[in-house]
mmCIF file with all atom_site columns, C-alpha atoms and ligand atoms in Angstrom:
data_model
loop_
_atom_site.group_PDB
_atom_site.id
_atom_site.type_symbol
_atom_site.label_atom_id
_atom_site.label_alt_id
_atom_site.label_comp_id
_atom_site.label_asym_id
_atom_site.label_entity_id
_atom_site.label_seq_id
_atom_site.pdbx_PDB_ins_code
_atom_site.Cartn_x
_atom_site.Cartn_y
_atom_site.Cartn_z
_atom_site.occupancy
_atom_site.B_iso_or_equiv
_atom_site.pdbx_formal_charge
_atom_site.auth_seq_id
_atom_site.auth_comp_id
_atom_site.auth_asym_id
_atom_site.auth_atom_id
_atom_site.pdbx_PDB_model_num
ATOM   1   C CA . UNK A 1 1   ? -8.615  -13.303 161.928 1.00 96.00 ? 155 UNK A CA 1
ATOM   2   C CA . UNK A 1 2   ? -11.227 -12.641 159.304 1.00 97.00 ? 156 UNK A CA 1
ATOM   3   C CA . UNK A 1 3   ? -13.928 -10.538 159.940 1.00 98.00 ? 157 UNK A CA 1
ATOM   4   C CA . UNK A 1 4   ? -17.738 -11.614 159.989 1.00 98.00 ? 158 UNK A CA 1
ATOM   5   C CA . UNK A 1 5   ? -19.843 -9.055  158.243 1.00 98.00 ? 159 UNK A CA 1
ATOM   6   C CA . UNK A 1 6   ? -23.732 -9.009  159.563 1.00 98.00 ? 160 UNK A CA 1
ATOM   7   C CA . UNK A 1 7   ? -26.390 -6.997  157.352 1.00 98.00 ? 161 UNK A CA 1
ATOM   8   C CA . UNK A 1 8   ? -29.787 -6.488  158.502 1.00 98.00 ? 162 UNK A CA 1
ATOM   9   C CA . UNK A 1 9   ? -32.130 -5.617  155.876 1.00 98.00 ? 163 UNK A CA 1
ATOM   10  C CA . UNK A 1 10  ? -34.033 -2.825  158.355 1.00 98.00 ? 164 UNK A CA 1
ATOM   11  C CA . UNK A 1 11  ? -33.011 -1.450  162.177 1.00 97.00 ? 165 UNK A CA 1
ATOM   12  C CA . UNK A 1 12  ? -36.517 -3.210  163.040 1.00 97.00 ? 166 UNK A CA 1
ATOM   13  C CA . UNK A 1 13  ? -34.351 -6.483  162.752 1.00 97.00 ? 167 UNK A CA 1
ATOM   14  C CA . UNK A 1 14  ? -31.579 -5.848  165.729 1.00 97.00 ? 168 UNK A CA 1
ATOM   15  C CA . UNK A 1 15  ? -33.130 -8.028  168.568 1.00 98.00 ? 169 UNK A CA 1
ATOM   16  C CA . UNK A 1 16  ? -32.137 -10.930 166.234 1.00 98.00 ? 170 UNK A CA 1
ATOM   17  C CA . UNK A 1 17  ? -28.769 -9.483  165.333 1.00 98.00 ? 171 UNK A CA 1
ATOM   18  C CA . UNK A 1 18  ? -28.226 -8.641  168.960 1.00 98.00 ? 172 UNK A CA 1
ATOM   19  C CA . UNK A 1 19  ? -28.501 -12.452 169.439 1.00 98.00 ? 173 UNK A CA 1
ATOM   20  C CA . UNK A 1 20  ? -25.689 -12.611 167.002 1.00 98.00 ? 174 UNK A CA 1
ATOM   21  C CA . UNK A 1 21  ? -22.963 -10.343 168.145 1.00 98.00 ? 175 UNK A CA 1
ATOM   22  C CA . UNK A 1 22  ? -23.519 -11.503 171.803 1.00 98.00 ? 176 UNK A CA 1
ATOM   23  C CA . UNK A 1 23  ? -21.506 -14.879 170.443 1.00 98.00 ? 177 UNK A CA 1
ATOM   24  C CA . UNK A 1 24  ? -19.516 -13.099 168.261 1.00 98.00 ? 178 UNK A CA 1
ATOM   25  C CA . UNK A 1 25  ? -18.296 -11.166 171.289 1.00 98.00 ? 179 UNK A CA 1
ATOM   26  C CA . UNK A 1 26  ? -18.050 -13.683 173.381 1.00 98.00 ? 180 UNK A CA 1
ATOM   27  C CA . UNK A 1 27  ? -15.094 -15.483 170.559 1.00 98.00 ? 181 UNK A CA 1
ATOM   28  C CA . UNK A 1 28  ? -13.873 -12.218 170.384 1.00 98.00 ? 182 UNK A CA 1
ATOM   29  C CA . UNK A 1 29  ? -14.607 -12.632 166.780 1.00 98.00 ? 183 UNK A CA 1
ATOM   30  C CA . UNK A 1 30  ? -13.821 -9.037  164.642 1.00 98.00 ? 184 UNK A CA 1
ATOM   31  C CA . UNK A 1 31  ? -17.352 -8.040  163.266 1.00 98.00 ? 185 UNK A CA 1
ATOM   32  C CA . UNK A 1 32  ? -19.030 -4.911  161.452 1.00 98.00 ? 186 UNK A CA 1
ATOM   33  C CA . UNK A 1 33  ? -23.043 -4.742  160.855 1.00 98.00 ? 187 UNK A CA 1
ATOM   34  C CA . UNK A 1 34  ? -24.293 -2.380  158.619 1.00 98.00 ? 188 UNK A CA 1
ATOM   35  C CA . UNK A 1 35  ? -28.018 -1.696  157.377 1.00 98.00 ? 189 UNK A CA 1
ATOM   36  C CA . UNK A 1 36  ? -28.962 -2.685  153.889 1.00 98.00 ? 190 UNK A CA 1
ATOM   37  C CA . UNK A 1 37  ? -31.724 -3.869  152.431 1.00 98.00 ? 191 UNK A CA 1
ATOM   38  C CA . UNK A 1 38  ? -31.903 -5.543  149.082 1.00 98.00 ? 192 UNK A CA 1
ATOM   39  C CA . UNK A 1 39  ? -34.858 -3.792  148.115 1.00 98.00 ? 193 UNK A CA 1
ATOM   40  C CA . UNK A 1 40  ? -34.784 -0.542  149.698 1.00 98.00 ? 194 UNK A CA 1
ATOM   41  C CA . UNK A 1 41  ? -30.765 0.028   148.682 1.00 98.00 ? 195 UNK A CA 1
ATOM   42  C CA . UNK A 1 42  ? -30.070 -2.317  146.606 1.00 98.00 ? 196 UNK A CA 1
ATOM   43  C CA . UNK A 1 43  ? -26.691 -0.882  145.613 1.00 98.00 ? 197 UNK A CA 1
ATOM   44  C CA . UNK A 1 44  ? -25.073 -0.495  149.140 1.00 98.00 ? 198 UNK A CA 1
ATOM   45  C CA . UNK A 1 45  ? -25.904 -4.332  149.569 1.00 98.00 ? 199 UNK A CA 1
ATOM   46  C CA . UNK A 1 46  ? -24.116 -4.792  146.292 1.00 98.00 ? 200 UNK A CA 1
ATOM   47  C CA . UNK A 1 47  ? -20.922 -2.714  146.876 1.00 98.00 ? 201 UNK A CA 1
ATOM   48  C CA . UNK A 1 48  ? -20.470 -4.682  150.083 1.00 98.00 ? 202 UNK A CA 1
ATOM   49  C CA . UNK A 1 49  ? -20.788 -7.970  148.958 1.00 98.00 ? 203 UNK A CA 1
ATOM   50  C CA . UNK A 1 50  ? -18.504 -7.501  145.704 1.00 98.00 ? 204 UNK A CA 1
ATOM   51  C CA . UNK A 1 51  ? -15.936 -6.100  147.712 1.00 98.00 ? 205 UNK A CA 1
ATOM   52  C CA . UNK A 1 52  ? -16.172 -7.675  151.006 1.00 98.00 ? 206 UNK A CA 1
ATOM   53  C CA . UNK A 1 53  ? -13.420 -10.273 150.351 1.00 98.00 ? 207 UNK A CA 1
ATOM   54  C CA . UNK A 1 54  ? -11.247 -7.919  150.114 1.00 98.00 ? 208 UNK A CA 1
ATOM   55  C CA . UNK A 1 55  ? -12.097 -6.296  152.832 1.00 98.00 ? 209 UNK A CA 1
ATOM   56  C CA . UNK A 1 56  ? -10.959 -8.602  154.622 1.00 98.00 ? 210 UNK A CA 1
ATOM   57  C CA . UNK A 1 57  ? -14.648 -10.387 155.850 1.00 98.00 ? 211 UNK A CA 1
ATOM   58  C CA . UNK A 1 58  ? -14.151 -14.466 155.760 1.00 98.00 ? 212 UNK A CA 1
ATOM   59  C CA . UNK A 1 59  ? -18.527 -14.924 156.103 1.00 98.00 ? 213 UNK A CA 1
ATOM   60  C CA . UNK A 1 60  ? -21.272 -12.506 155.489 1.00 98.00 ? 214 UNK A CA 1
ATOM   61  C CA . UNK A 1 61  ? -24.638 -13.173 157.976 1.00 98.00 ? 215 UNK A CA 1
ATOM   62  C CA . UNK A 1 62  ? -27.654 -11.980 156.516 1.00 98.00 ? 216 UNK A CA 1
ATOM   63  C CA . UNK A 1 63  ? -31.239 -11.398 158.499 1.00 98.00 ? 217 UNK A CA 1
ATOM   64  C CA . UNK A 1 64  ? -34.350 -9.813  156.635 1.00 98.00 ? 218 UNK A CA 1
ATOM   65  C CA . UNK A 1 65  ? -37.789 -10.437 157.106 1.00 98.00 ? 219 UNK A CA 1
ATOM   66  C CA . UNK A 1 66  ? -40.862 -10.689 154.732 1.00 98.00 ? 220 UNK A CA 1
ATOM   67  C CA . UNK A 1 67  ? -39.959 -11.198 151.286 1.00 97.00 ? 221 UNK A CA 1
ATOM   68  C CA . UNK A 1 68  ? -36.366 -11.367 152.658 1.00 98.00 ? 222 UNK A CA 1
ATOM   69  C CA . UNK A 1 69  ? -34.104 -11.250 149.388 1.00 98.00 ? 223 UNK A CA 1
ATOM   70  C CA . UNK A 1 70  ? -31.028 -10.115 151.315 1.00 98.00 ? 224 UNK A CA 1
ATOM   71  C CA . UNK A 1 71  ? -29.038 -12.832 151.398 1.00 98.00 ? 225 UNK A CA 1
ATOM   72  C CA . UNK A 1 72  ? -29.683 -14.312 148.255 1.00 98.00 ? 226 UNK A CA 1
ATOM   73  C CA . UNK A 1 73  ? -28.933 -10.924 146.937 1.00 98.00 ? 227 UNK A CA 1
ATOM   74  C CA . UNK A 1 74  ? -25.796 -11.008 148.690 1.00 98.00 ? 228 UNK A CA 1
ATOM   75  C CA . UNK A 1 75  ? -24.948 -14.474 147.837 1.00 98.00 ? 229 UNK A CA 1
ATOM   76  C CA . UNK A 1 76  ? -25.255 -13.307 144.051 1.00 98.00 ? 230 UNK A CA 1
ATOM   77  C CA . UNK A 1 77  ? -22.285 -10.690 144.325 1.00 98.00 ? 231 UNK A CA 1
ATOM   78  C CA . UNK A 1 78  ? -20.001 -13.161 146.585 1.00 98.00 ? 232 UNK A CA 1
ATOM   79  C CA . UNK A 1 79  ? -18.669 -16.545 146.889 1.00 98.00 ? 233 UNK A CA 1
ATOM   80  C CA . UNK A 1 80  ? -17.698 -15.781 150.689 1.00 98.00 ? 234 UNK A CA 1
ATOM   81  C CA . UNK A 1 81  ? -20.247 -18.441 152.431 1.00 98.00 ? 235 UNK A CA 1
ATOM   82  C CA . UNK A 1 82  ? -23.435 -16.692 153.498 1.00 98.00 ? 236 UNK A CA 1
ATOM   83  C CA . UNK A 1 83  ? -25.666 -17.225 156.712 1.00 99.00 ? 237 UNK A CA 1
ATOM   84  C CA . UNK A 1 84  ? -29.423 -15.905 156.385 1.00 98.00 ? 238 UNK A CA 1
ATOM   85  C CA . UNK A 1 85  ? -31.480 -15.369 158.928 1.00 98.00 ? 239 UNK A CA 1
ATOM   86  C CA . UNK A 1 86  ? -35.065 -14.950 158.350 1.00 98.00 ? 240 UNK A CA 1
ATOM   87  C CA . UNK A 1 87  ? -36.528 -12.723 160.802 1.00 98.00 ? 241 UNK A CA 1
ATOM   88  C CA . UNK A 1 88  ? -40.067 -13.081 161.718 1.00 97.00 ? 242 UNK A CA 1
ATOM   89  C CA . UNK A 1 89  ? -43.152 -10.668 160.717 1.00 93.00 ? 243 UNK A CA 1
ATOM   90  C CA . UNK A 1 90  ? -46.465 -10.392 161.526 1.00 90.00 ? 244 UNK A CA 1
ATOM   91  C CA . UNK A 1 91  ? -48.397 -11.410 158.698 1.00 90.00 ? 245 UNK A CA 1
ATOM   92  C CA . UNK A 1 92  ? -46.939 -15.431 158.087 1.00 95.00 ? 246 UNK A CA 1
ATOM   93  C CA . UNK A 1 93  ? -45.003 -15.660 161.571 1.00 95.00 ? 247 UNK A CA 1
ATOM   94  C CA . UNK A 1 94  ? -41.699 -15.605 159.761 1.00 97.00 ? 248 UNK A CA 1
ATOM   95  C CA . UNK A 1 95  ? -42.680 -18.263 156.987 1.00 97.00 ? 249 UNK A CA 1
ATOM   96  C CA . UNK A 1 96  ? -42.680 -16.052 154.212 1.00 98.00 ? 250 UNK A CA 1
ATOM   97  C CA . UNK A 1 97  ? -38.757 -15.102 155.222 1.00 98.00 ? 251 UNK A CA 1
ATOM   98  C CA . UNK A 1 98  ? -37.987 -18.839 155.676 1.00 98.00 ? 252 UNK A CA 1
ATOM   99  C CA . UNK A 1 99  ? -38.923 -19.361 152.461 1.00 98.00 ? 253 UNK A CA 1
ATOM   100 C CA . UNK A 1 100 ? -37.414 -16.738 150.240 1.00 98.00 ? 254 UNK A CA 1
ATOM   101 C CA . UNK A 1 101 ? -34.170 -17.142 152.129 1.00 98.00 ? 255 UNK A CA 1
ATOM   102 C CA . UNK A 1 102 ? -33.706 -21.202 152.069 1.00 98.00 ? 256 UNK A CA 1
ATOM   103 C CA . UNK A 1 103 ? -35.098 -21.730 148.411 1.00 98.00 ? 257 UNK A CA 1
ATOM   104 C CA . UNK A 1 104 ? -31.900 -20.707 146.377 1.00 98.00 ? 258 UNK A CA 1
ATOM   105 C CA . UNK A 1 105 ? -31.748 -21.687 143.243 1.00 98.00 ? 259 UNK A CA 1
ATOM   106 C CA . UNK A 1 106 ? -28.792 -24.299 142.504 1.00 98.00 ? 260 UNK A CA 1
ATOM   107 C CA . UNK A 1 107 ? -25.353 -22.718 142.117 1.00 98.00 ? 261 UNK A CA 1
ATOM   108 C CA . UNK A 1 108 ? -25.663 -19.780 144.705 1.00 98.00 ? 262 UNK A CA 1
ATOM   109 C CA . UNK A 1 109 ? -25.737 -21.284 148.231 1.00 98.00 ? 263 UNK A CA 1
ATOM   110 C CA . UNK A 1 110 ? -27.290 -19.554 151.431 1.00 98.00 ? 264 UNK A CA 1
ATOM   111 C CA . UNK A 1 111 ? -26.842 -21.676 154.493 1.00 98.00 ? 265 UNK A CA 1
ATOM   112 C CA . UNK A 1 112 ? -30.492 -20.713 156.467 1.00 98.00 ? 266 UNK A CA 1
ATOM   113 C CA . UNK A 1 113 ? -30.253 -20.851 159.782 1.00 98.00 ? 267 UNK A CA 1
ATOM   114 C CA . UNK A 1 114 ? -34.445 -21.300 162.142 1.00 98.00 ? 268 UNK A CA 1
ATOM   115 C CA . UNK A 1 115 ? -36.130 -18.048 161.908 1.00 98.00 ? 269 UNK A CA 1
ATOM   116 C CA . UNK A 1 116 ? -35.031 -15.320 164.178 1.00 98.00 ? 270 UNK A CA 1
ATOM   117 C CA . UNK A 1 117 ? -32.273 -17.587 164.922 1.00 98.00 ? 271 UNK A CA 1
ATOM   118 C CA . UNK A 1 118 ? -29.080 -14.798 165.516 1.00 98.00 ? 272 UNK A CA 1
ATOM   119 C CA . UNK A 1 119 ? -27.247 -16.959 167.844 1.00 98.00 ? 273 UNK A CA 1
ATOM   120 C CA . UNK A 1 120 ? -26.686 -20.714 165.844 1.00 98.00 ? 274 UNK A CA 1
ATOM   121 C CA . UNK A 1 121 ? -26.220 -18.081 162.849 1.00 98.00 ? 275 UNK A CA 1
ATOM   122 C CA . UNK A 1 122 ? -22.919 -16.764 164.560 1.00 98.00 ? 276 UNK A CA 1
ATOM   123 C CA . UNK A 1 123 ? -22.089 -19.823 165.923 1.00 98.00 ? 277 UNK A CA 1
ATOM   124 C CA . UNK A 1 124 ? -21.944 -21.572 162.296 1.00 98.00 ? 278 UNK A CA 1
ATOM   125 C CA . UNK A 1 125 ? -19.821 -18.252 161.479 1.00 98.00 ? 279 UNK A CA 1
ATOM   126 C CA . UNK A 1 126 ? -17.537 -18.876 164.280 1.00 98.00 ? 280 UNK A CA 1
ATOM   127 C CA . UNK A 1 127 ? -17.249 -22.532 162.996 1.00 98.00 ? 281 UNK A CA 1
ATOM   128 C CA . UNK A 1 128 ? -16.520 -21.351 159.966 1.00 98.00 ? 282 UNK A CA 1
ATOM   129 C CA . UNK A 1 129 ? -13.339 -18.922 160.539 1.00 98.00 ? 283 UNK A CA 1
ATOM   130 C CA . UNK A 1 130 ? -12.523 -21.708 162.929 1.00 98.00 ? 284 UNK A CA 1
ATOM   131 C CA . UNK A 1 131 ? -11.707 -24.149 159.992 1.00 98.00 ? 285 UNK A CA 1
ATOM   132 C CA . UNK A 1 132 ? -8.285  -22.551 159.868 1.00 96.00 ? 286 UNK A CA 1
ATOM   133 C CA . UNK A 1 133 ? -7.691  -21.109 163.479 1.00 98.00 ? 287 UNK A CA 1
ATOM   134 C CA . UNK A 1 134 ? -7.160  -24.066 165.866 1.00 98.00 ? 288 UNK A CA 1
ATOM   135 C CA . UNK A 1 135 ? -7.317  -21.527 168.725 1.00 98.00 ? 289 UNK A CA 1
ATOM   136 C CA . UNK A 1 136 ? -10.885 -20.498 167.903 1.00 98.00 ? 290 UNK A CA 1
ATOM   137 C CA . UNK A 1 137 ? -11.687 -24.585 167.161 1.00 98.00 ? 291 UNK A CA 1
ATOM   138 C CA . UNK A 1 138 ? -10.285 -25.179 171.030 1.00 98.00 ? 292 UNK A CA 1
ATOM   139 C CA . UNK A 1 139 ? -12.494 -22.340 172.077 1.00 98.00 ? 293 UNK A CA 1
ATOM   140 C CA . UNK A 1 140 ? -15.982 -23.986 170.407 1.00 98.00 ? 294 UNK A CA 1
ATOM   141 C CA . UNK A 1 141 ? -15.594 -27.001 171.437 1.00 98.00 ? 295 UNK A CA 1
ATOM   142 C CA . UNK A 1 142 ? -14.936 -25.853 175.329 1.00 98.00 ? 296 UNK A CA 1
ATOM   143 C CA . UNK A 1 143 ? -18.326 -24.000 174.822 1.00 97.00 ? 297 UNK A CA 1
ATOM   144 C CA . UNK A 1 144 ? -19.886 -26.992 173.163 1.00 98.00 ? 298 UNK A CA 1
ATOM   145 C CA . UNK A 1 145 ? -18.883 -29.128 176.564 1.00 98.00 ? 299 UNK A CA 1
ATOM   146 C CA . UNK A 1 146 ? -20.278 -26.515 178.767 1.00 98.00 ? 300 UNK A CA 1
ATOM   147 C CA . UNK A 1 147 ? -23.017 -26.451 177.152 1.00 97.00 ? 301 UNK A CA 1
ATOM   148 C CA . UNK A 1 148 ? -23.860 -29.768 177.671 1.00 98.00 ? 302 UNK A CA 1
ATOM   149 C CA . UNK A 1 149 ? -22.269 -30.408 181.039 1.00 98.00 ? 303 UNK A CA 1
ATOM   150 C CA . UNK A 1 150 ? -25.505 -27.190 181.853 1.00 98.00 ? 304 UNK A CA 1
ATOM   151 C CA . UNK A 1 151 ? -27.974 -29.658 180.295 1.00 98.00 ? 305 UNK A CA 1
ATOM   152 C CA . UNK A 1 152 ? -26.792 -32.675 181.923 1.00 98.00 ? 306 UNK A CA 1
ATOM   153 C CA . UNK A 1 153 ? -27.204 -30.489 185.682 1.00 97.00 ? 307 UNK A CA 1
ATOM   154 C CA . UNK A 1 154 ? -30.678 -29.880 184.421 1.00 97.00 ? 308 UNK A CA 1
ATOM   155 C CA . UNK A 1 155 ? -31.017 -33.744 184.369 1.00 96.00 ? 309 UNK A CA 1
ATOM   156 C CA . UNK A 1 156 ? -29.727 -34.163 187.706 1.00 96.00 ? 310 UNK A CA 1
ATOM   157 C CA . UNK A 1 157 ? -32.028 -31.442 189.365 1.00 96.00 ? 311 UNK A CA 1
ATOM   158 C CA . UNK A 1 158 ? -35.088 -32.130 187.317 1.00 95.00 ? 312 UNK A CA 1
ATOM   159 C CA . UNK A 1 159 ? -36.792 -34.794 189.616 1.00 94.00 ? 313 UNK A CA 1
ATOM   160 C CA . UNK A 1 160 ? -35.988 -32.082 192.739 1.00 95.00 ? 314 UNK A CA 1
ATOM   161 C CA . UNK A 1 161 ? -38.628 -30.122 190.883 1.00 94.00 ? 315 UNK A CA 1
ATOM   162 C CA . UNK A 1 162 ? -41.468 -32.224 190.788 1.00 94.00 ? 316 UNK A CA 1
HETATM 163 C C1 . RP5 B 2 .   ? -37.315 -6.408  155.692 1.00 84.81 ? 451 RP5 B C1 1
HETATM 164 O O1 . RP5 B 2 .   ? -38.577 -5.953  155.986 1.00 84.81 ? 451 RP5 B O1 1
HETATM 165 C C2 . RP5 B 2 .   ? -36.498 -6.116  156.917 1.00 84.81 ? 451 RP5 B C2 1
HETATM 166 O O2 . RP5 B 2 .   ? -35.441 -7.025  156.994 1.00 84.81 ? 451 RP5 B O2 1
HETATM 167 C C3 . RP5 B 2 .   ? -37.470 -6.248  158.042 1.00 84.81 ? 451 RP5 B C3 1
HETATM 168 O O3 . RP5 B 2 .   ? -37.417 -7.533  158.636 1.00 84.81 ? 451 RP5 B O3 1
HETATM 169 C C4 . RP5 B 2 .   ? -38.812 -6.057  157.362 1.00 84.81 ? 451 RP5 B C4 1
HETATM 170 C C5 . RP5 B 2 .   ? -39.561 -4.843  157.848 1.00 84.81 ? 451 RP5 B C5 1
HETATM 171 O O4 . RP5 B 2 .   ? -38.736 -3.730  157.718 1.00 84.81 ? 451 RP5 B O4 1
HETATM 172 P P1 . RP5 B 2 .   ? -39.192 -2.319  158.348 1.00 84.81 ? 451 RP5 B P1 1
HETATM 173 O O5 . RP5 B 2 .   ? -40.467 -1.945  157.648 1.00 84.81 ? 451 RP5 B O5 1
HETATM 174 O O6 . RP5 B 2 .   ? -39.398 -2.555  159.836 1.00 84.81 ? 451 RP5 B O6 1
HETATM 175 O O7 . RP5 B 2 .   ? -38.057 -1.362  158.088 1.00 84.81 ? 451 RP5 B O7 1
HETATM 176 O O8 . RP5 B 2 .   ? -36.790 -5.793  154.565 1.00 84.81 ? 451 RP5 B O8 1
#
């Protein structure tokens, strides 16, 4: 199975990346997750994204915050689809990551996931390796029924709380 690579453009964004490999664990999905920021070394983000199809990675996640360049950066070097994940800061409550992550220009895609949002951005990795392992497709859409059959309880039990 191909491996999902997850970059966080500072250690001050693992909460959100936590999020992340909890899912990618649970689909006992390979991952790696490395530390580098587009801005503060701008090279190591490079080297990894020109040679990360090789490497055998099938999707790259990316999750800065601020001016969050990181995936776009990483976008630039690849054409393995990339996830960002703009992580929230203090000043503009994760707006100003939003932003600079989901306006591309045309011709180098980033699929932006809601800020801070590490779990739907492993999920749409999962769904992507999935495309070509039926076994991993089987396994998302079990977790996409329990998922609702947990909602539909909720339904059931929600006049008991009132
Ligand atoms: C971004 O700046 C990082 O992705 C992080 O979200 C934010 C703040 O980084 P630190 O100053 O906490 O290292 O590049």
């Amino acid at each position: 199975m191909k491996k999902v690579g997850i970059i966080m453009g500072s250690d001050s964004d693992l909460p959100v990346i936590k999020k992340a490999v909890d899912v990618l664990r649970e689909f006992d999905i390979p991952f790696e997750v490395h530390v580098y920021s587009a801005h503060r070394t701008p090279e190591e983000a490079r080297d990894f994204s020109i040679n990360a199809r090789k490497n055998g990675f099938g999707v790259i996640i990316a999750a800065a915050g601020m001016a969050a360049h990181l995936a776009g950066a990483i976008a630039a070097n690849t054409t393995l689809p990339v996830i960002g994940i703009p992580c929230k800061s203090a000043a503009f409550d994760g707006m100003d990551a939003l932003l600079s992550t989901v306006m591309m220009p045309s011709g180098i895609p980033v699929a932006t996931v809601a800020v801070d949002g590490g779990k739907n951005a492993a999920l749409l990795a999962a769904e992507i390796i999935a495309v070509s392992d039926d076994e991993l497709a089987a396994a998302l859409d079990r977790k996409r029924a329990a998922d609702a059959a947990a909602v539909l309880k909720k339904d059931e039990d929600i006049m008991s709380r009132l």
